[in-house]
Amino acid sequence: MTLFKSGFVNIVGKPNAGKSTLMNQLVGEKLAIITPKAQTTRHRIMGIVSGEDFQFVFSDTPGMLEPKYDLHESMMDFVYTALDDADVLIIVIDATDKAENDAYIAQKISKSPAKRLVILNKIDLSNQDAIMARLHQLKLTFGEDSVVIATSALHGFNIDGLKQEIKHLLPEGPKYFPDDEMTDKTERFFASEMIREKIFMNLQKEVPYSSEVEILSFKEEENIIRIEAEIYCERSTQKNILIGTGGSMLKKIGTEARKDMELFWGKKIYLGMHVKVLEGWRSDRLKLKRFGYLQG
Ligand SMILES: Nc1nc2c(ncn2[C@@H]2O[C@H](COP(=O)(O)OP(=O)(O)OP(=O)(O)O)[C@@H](O)[C@H]2O)c(=O)[nH]1
Ligand SMILES: [Mg+2]
């Protein structure tokens, strides 16, 4: 009889290391948004992969940082919970980042009881000698017990090898979720994230970081899904930037998000959006709770 292997495989690391790209590759669906900017992911997002004799419950998490706002503290709370409940911790390291920075992550994860799989990602941007030296160093930094693997999440390189290693490290366990369940997040969550991705892609400086998206209504009809969304920012100058001349920026964000939504749900989408100023929302616990940032 073959053993059924299952468990929580939580993906952590510095902002921009490629955690969300890796999670999407492992799950085979675009569950997490990806942008070239740091601090894209703000929530813990589960992605479940079920097979004959295994169930991987992946979690993508926000990048580890020193909090400046209550929002950051909530983001780090998601990370700390993920460090605690992991069976296997996937620690994503950016091969283009300085090796000196690895100690910061090693210290942050030091109390986690999970098995450690250290991923040297973005190796397509490095060279053979540098990769070999860094892999050796990572083993020293994260401990002899850790398994170290090189990947390129963007190009899908070594994802199968990584899956084999995860299966090997996971304990025997139950099926935590039904076979057809892929995530813990709602359709409204994914809709808001798709809009937020386009805000991150199209706008610079503080605007993306000051923005939040709330789905006011999500109505699925036979041939169309109708979505109404509110974009919040912190100042009226940011509101003007989000709307753009004659509404051009809001239109661009809306068109790009709608295309992604139509692909994701395989259905025609109507997307209505408005922009509002919600001063200081990143440091307002009531607002953070409303936007789903407070656990428990
Ligand atoms: N060249 C290259 N780029 C990559 C690779 N993996 C991710 N990227 C890019 O790195 C950037 C950040 O990727 P994300 O997956 O959003 O990174 P993240 O760790 O989730 O970032 P946060 O959510 O901000 O913490 C994006 O532009 C990705 O396309 C890789 O293997 N090679
Ligand atoms: Mg991310």
CSV table of C-alpha atoms and ligand atoms in Angstrom, one decimal:
chain,number,residue,atom,x,y,z
A,1,MET,CA,0.0,0.0,0.0
A,2,THR,CA,1.3,3.5,-0.9
A,3,LEU,CA,1.4,6.1,1.8
A,4,PHE,CA,-0.9,9.2,1.5
A,5,LYS,CA,1.3,12.2,2.0
A,6,SER,CA,-0.1,15.6,2.9
A,7,GLY,CA,0.6,18.8,4.7
A,8,PHE,CA,1.1,22.6,4.7
A,9,VAL,CA,3.8,23.8,2.4
A,10,ASN,CA,4.3,27.5,3.2
A,11,ILE,CA,6.2,29.8,0.9
A,12,VAL,CA,8.1,32.6,2.6
A,13,GLY,CA,11.0,35.0,1.8
A,14,LYS,CA,11.9,38.6,1.1
A,15,PRO,CA,9.6,40.8,-1.0
A,16,ASN,CA,10.0,40.3,-4.8
A,17,ALA,CA,11.9,37.0,-4.4
A,18,GLY,CA,9.4,35.2,-6.7
A,19,LYS,CA,7.2,33.5,-4.1
A,20,SER,CA,3.9,34.2,-5.9
A,21,THR,CA,5.4,33.1,-9.3
A,22,LEU,CA,6.6,29.9,-7.7
A,23,MET,CA,3.2,29.2,-6.0
A,24,ASN,CA,1.4,29.7,-9.3
A,25,GLN,CA,3.8,27.3,-11.0
A,26,LEU,CA,3.3,24.7,-8.3
A,27,VAL,CA,-0.5,25.0,-8.4
A,28,GLY,CA,-0.7,25.4,-12.2
A,29,GLU,CA,-3.1,28.3,-11.9
A,30,LYS,CA,-2.7,32.1,-11.5
A,31,LEU,CA,-4.0,32.3,-8.0
A,32,ALA,CA,-1.5,35.0,-6.8
A,33,ILE,CA,-0.9,38.3,-8.5
A,34,ILE,CA,2.7,39.0,-9.7
A,35,THR,CA,4.3,42.4,-10.4
A,36,PRO,CA,7.9,43.7,-10.6
A,37,LYS,CA,7.3,45.7,-7.5
A,38,ALA,CA,8.1,44.6,-3.9
A,39,GLN,CA,5.2,44.1,-1.5
A,40,THR,CA,2.7,43.0,-4.1
A,41,THR,CA,1.2,40.2,-2.0
A,42,ARG,CA,-0.6,41.4,1.2
A,43,HIS,CA,-2.5,38.2,2.2
A,44,ARG,CA,-1.8,34.6,2.8
A,45,ILE,CA,-3.3,32.7,-0.1
A,46,MET,CA,-3.7,29.0,-0.2
A,47,GLY,CA,-3.3,26.9,-3.3
A,48,ILE,CA,-4.3,23.2,-3.0
A,49,VAL,CA,-2.9,20.4,-5.3
A,50,SER,CA,-4.5,17.0,-4.9
A,51,GLY,CA,-3.2,13.7,-6.4
A,52,GLU,CA,-3.7,10.0,-6.0
A,53,ASP,CA,-1.4,9.7,-3.1
A,54,PHE,CA,-0.8,13.2,-1.9
A,55,GLN,CA,-2.3,16.6,-1.1
A,56,PHE,CA,-0.1,19.7,-1.0
A,57,VAL,CA,-1.6,22.7,0.7
A,58,PHE,CA,0.6,25.6,-0.5
A,59,SER,CA,0.4,29.1,1.0
A,60,ASP,CA,1.8,32.1,-0.6
A,61,THR,CA,2.7,34.9,1.9
A,62,PRO,CA,3.7,38.6,1.9
A,63,GLY,CA,7.4,39.3,1.7
A,64,MET,CA,9.1,39.7,5.1
A,65,LEU,CA,9.8,43.3,6.0
A,66,GLU,CA,10.1,45.6,9.0
A,67,PRO,CA,6.6,47.1,9.5
A,68,LYS,CA,6.0,50.8,9.0
A,69,TYR,CA,2.2,50.7,9.1
A,70,ASP,CA,-0.5,48.6,10.8
A,71,LEU,CA,-1.0,47.1,7.3
A,72,HIS,CA,2.6,45.8,7.3
A,73,GLU,CA,2.0,44.3,10.8
A,74,SER,CA,-1.0,42.4,9.6
A,75,MET,CA,1.0,41.2,6.6
A,76,MET,CA,3.7,40.0,8.9
A,77,ASP,CA,1.1,38.3,11.1
A,78,PHE,CA,0.2,36.2,8.1
A,79,VAL,CA,3.8,35.2,7.7
A,80,TYR,CA,4.3,34.3,11.4
A,81,THR,CA,1.2,32.1,11.3
A,82,ALA,CA,2.6,30.4,8.2
A,83,LEU,CA,5.9,29.9,9.9
A,84,ASP,CA,4.1,28.2,12.8
A,85,ASP,CA,1.7,25.9,10.9
A,86,ALA,CA,4.1,24.7,8.1
A,87,ASP,CA,5.1,21.1,7.7
A,88,VAL,CA,7.5,22.2,5.0
A,89,LEU,CA,8.8,25.7,4.7
A,90,ILE,CA,9.8,26.9,1.2
A,91,ILE,CA,12.2,29.7,1.7
A,92,VAL,CA,12.6,31.6,-1.6
A,93,ILE,CA,15.9,33.4,-2.1
A,94,ASP,CA,16.5,35.7,-5.1
A,95,ALA,CA,19.7,34.7,-6.8
A,96,THR,CA,20.3,38.4,-7.8
A,97,ASP,CA,20.0,39.6,-4.2
A,98,LYS,CA,23.2,39.9,-2.0
A,99,ALA,CA,24.1,36.8,-0.1
A,100,GLU,CA,24.6,39.0,3.0
A,101,ASN,CA,20.8,39.4,3.2
A,102,ASP,CA,20.2,35.7,3.6
A,103,ALA,CA,21.0,35.8,7.4
A,104,TYR,CA,18.0,38.2,7.9
A,105,ILE,CA,15.6,35.5,6.6
A,106,ALA,CA,17.4,32.7,8.4
A,107,GLN,CA,17.0,34.6,11.7
A,108,LYS,CA,13.3,35.3,11.0
A,109,ILE,CA,12.5,31.6,10.3
A,110,SER,CA,14.7,30.2,13.0
A,111,LYS,CA,11.9,29.3,15.4
A,112,SER,CA,9.8,27.5,12.8
A,113,PRO,CA,9.6,23.8,13.5
A,114,ALA,CA,9.0,23.0,9.8
A,115,LYS,CA,11.4,21.1,7.5
A,116,ARG,CA,13.3,23.6,5.3
A,117,LEU,CA,13.4,23.7,1.5
A,118,VAL,CA,15.6,26.6,0.5
A,119,ILE,CA,14.9,27.7,-3.1
A,120,LEU,CA,17.5,29.7,-5.0
A,121,ASN,CA,15.2,31.4,-7.5
A,122,LYS,CA,15.8,33.5,-10.6
A,123,ILE,CA,18.9,31.4,-11.6
A,124,ASP,CA,18.2,32.4,-15.2
A,125,LEU,CA,19.7,35.8,-14.2
A,126,SER,CA,22.8,34.3,-12.7
A,127,ASN,CA,25.7,32.1,-13.9
A,128,GLN,CA,26.8,28.6,-13.1
A,129,ASP,CA,29.7,29.5,-10.8
A,130,ALA,CA,27.7,32.0,-8.8
A,131,ILE,CA,24.9,29.6,-8.5
A,132,MET,CA,27.1,26.8,-7.2
A,133,ALA,CA,28.8,29.1,-4.6
A,134,ARG,CA,25.4,30.5,-3.4
A,135,LEU,CA,23.9,27.0,-3.0
A,136,HIS,CA,26.8,26.0,-0.9
A,137,GLN,CA,26.5,29.1,1.2
A,138,LEU,CA,22.7,28.7,1.6
A,139,LYS,CA,23.3,25.3,3.2
A,140,LEU,CA,25.6,26.9,5.7
A,141,THR,CA,23.2,29.7,6.4
A,142,PHE,CA,20.0,27.6,6.8
A,143,GLY,CA,21.6,24.5,8.3
A,144,GLU,CA,22.8,21.1,7.2
A,145,ASP,CA,19.2,19.7,7.5
A,146,SER,CA,17.8,22.0,4.9
A,147,VAL,CA,17.4,20.9,1.3
A,148,VAL,CA,18.7,23.4,-1.2
A,149,ILE,CA,17.3,23.6,-4.8
A,150,ALA,CA,17.9,26.0,-7.7
A,151,THR,CA,14.9,27.1,-9.8
A,152,SER,CA,13.6,29.6,-12.2
A,153,ALA,CA,10.0,30.1,-11.3
A,154,LEU,CA,9.4,32.5,-14.2
A,155,HIS,CA,10.6,29.9,-16.8
A,156,GLY,CA,9.2,26.9,-14.9
A,157,PHE,CA,12.7,25.4,-14.5
A,158,ASN,CA,13.0,22.6,-11.9
A,159,ILE,CA,9.4,22.8,-10.7
A,160,ASP,CA,8.9,19.0,-11.1
A,161,GLY,CA,12.1,18.4,-9.1
A,162,LEU,CA,10.8,20.7,-6.4
A,163,LYS,CA,7.5,18.8,-6.3
A,164,GLN,CA,9.3,15.5,-5.8
A,165,GLU,CA,11.3,17.0,-3.0
A,166,ILE,CA,8.2,18.3,-1.3
A,167,LYS,CA,6.5,14.9,-1.5
A,168,HIS,CA,9.5,13.3,0.0
A,169,LEU,CA,9.6,15.8,2.9
A,170,LEU,CA,5.9,15.7,3.8
A,171,PRO,CA,4.6,13.4,6.5
A,172,GLU,CA,2.0,10.8,6.1
A,173,GLY,CA,-1.3,12.6,6.6
A,174,PRO,CA,-5.0,13.0,5.9
A,175,LYS,CA,-6.7,14.6,2.9
A,176,TYR,CA,-7.4,18.1,4.4
A,177,PHE,CA,-9.6,19.4,1.6
A,178,PRO,CA,-11.9,17.8,-1.0
A,179,ASP,CA,-10.2,17.0,-4.4
A,180,ASP,CA,-11.9,19.8,-6.3
A,181,GLU,CA,-11.0,22.6,-3.8
A,182,MET,CA,-8.2,24.8,-5.0
A,183,THR,CA,-8.0,27.7,-2.6
A,184,ASP,CA,-9.4,29.2,0.6
A,185,LYS,CA,-10.1,32.5,-1.0
A,186,THR,CA,-13.4,33.8,-2.5
A,187,GLU,CA,-14.2,35.0,-6.0
A,188,ARG,CA,-14.4,38.5,-4.7
A,189,PHE,CA,-10.9,38.3,-3.3
A,190,PHE,CA,-9.5,37.2,-6.7
A,191,ALA,CA,-11.4,40.0,-8.5
A,192,SER,CA,-10.0,42.6,-6.1
A,193,GLU,CA,-6.5,41.2,-6.5
A,194,MET,CA,-6.7,41.3,-10.3
A,195,ILE,CA,-7.6,45.0,-10.1
A,196,ARG,CA,-4.8,45.7,-7.6
A,197,GLU,CA,-2.3,44.0,-9.9
A,198,LYS,CA,-3.1,46.4,-12.7
A,199,ILE,CA,-2.8,49.4,-10.3
A,200,PHE,CA,0.7,48.1,-9.3
A,201,MET,CA,1.6,47.6,-13.0
A,202,ASN,CA,0.5,51.0,-14.2
A,203,LEU,CA,1.3,53.4,-11.4
A,204,GLN,CA,4.5,54.4,-9.6
A,205,LYS,CA,5.8,55.5,-6.2
A,206,GLU,CA,3.3,55.6,-3.3
A,207,VAL,CA,0.1,55.2,-5.3
A,208,PRO,CA,0.0,51.4,-5.6
A,209,TYR,CA,1.0,51.1,-1.9
A,210,SER,CA,-1.7,53.5,-0.8
A,211,SER,CA,-4.4,51.7,-2.8
A,212,GLU,CA,-6.8,49.1,-1.8
A,213,VAL,CA,-9.7,47.5,-3.8
A,214,GLU,CA,-13.0,46.5,-2.4
A,215,ILE,CA,-15.6,44.5,-4.3
A,216,LEU,CA,-19.0,46.0,-3.7
A,217,SER,CA,-20.9,43.4,-5.6
A,218,PHE,CA,-20.2,40.2,-7.6
A,219,LYS,CA,-23.2,38.9,-9.5
A,220,GLU,CA,-22.9,35.8,-11.7
A,221,GLU,CA,-25.6,35.6,-14.4
A,222,GLU,CA,-25.9,33.0,-17.1
A,223,ASN,CA,-23.7,34.7,-19.7
A,224,ILE,CA,-21.9,37.4,-17.7
A,225,ILE,CA,-20.4,38.2,-14.3
A,226,ARG,CA,-21.2,41.8,-13.1
A,227,ILE,CA,-18.6,43.2,-10.8
A,228,GLU,CA,-18.7,46.6,-9.0
A,229,ALA,CA,-15.5,47.7,-7.3
A,230,GLU,CA,-14.3,50.6,-5.3
A,231,ILE,CA,-10.6,51.7,-5.4
A,232,TYR,CA,-9.5,53.5,-2.2
A,233,CYS,CA,-6.4,55.7,-1.9
A,234,GLU,CA,-5.1,58.0,0.8
A,235,ARG,CA,-5.1,61.4,-0.9
A,236,SER,CA,-7.0,63.4,-3.5
A,237,THR,CA,-3.8,63.8,-5.5
A,238,GLN,CA,-3.6,60.0,-5.7
A,239,LYS,CA,-7.3,59.9,-6.7
A,240,ASN,CA,-6.5,62.2,-9.6
A,241,ILE,CA,-3.6,60.0,-10.7
A,242,LEU,CA,-5.7,56.8,-10.5
A,243,ILE,CA,-8.5,58.3,-12.6
A,244,GLY,CA,-6.1,60.0,-15.1
A,245,THR,CA,-6.8,62.6,-17.7
A,246,GLY,CA,-10.4,62.2,-18.7
A,247,GLY,CA,-10.6,58.9,-16.9
A,248,SER,CA,-7.9,57.4,-19.1
A,249,MET,CA,-5.9,55.6,-16.3
A,250,LEU,CA,-9.0,54.1,-14.7
A,251,LYS,CA,-10.1,52.9,-18.1
A,252,LYS,CA,-6.8,51.3,-18.7
A,253,ILE,CA,-6.7,49.5,-15.3
A,254,GLY,CA,-10.3,48.4,-15.9
A,255,THR,CA,-9.7,47.0,-19.4
A,256,GLU,CA,-6.6,45.1,-18.3
A,257,ALA,CA,-8.2,43.7,-15.2
A,258,ARG,CA,-11.4,42.7,-17.1
A,259,LYS,CA,-9.3,40.7,-19.6
A,260,ASP,CA,-7.7,38.7,-16.8
A,261,MET,CA,-11.1,38.1,-15.2
A,262,GLU,CA,-12.5,36.8,-18.4
A,263,LEU,CA,-9.7,34.4,-18.7
A,264,PHE,CA,-9.9,33.3,-15.1
A,265,TRP,CA,-13.7,32.7,-15.1
A,266,GLY,CA,-14.1,31.9,-18.8
A,267,LYS,CA,-17.0,34.2,-19.0
A,268,LYS,CA,-17.8,37.7,-20.1
A,269,ILE,CA,-17.2,40.3,-17.4
A,270,TYR,CA,-18.8,43.7,-16.8
A,271,LEU,CA,-16.5,45.7,-14.5
A,272,GLY,CA,-17.6,49.0,-12.9
A,273,MET,CA,-15.1,50.9,-10.8
A,274,HIS,CA,-15.0,54.1,-8.7
A,275,VAL,CA,-12.2,55.8,-6.8
A,276,LYS,CA,-12.5,57.2,-3.3
A,277,VAL,CA,-10.2,58.7,-0.7
A,278,LEU,CA,-10.0,56.8,2.5
A,279,GLU,CA,-7.4,58.7,4.5
A,280,GLY,CA,-5.0,56.7,6.7
A,281,TRP,CA,-6.6,53.3,6.0
A,282,ARG,CA,-3.2,51.6,6.3
A,283,SER,CA,-3.0,52.6,10.0
A,284,ASP,CA,-6.7,52.1,10.8
A,285,ARG,CA,-7.4,48.7,12.4
A,286,LEU,CA,-11.1,49.0,11.7
A,287,LYS,CA,-10.5,49.5,8.0
A,288,LEU,CA,-7.9,46.8,7.9
A,289,LYS,CA,-10.4,44.4,9.4
A,290,ARG,CA,-13.0,45.4,6.8
A,291,PHE,CA,-10.4,44.7,4.1
A,292,GLY,CA,-9.7,41.2,5.5
A,293,TYR,CA,-6.2,41.9,6.9
A,294,LEU,CA,-6.9,40.9,10.5
A,295,GLN,CA,-6.7,37.2,11.3
A,296,GLY,CA,-9.1,35.4,13.7
B,1,LIG,N1,14.1,36.4,-14.2
B,1,LIG,C1,13.2,35.9,-13.3
B,1,LIG,N2,12.3,36.7,-12.8
B,1,LIG,C2,11.5,36.1,-11.9
B,1,LIG,C3,11.6,34.8,-11.5
B,1,LIG,N3,10.6,34.5,-10.5
B,1,LIG,C4,9.9,35.7,-10.4
B,1,LIG,N4,10.4,36.6,-11.2
B,1,LIG,C5,10.0,38.0,-11.3
B,1,LIG,O1,10.2,38.7,-10.1
B,1,LIG,C6,9.2,39.7,-9.8
B,1,LIG,C7,8.6,39.4,-8.5
B,1,LIG,O2,7.9,38.2,-8.5
B,1,LIG,P1,6.7,37.8,-7.5
B,1,LIG,O3,6.3,36.4,-7.7
B,1,LIG,O4,5.6,38.8,-7.5
B,1,LIG,O5,7.6,38.0,-6.1
B,1,LIG,P2,7.0,37.8,-4.6
B,1,LIG,O6,8.1,37.2,-3.9
B,1,LIG,O7,5.7,37.2,-4.6
B,1,LIG,O8,6.9,39.4,-4.2
B,1,LIG,P3,6.0,40.0,-3.0
B,1,LIG,O9,4.6,39.5,-3.2
B,1,LIG,O10,6.2,41.5,-3.3
B,1,LIG,O11,6.7,39.6,-1.7
B,1,LIG,C8,8.2,39.6,-11.0
B,1,LIG,O12,8.6,40.6,-11.9
B,1,LIG,C9,8.5,38.2,-11.6
B,1,LIG,O13,8.2,38.0,-12.9
B,1,LIG,C10,12.6,34.0,-12.1
B,1,LIG,O14,12.8,32.8,-11.8
B,1,LIG,N5,13.4,34.6,-13.0
B,2,MG,MG,3.9,37.8,-3.9
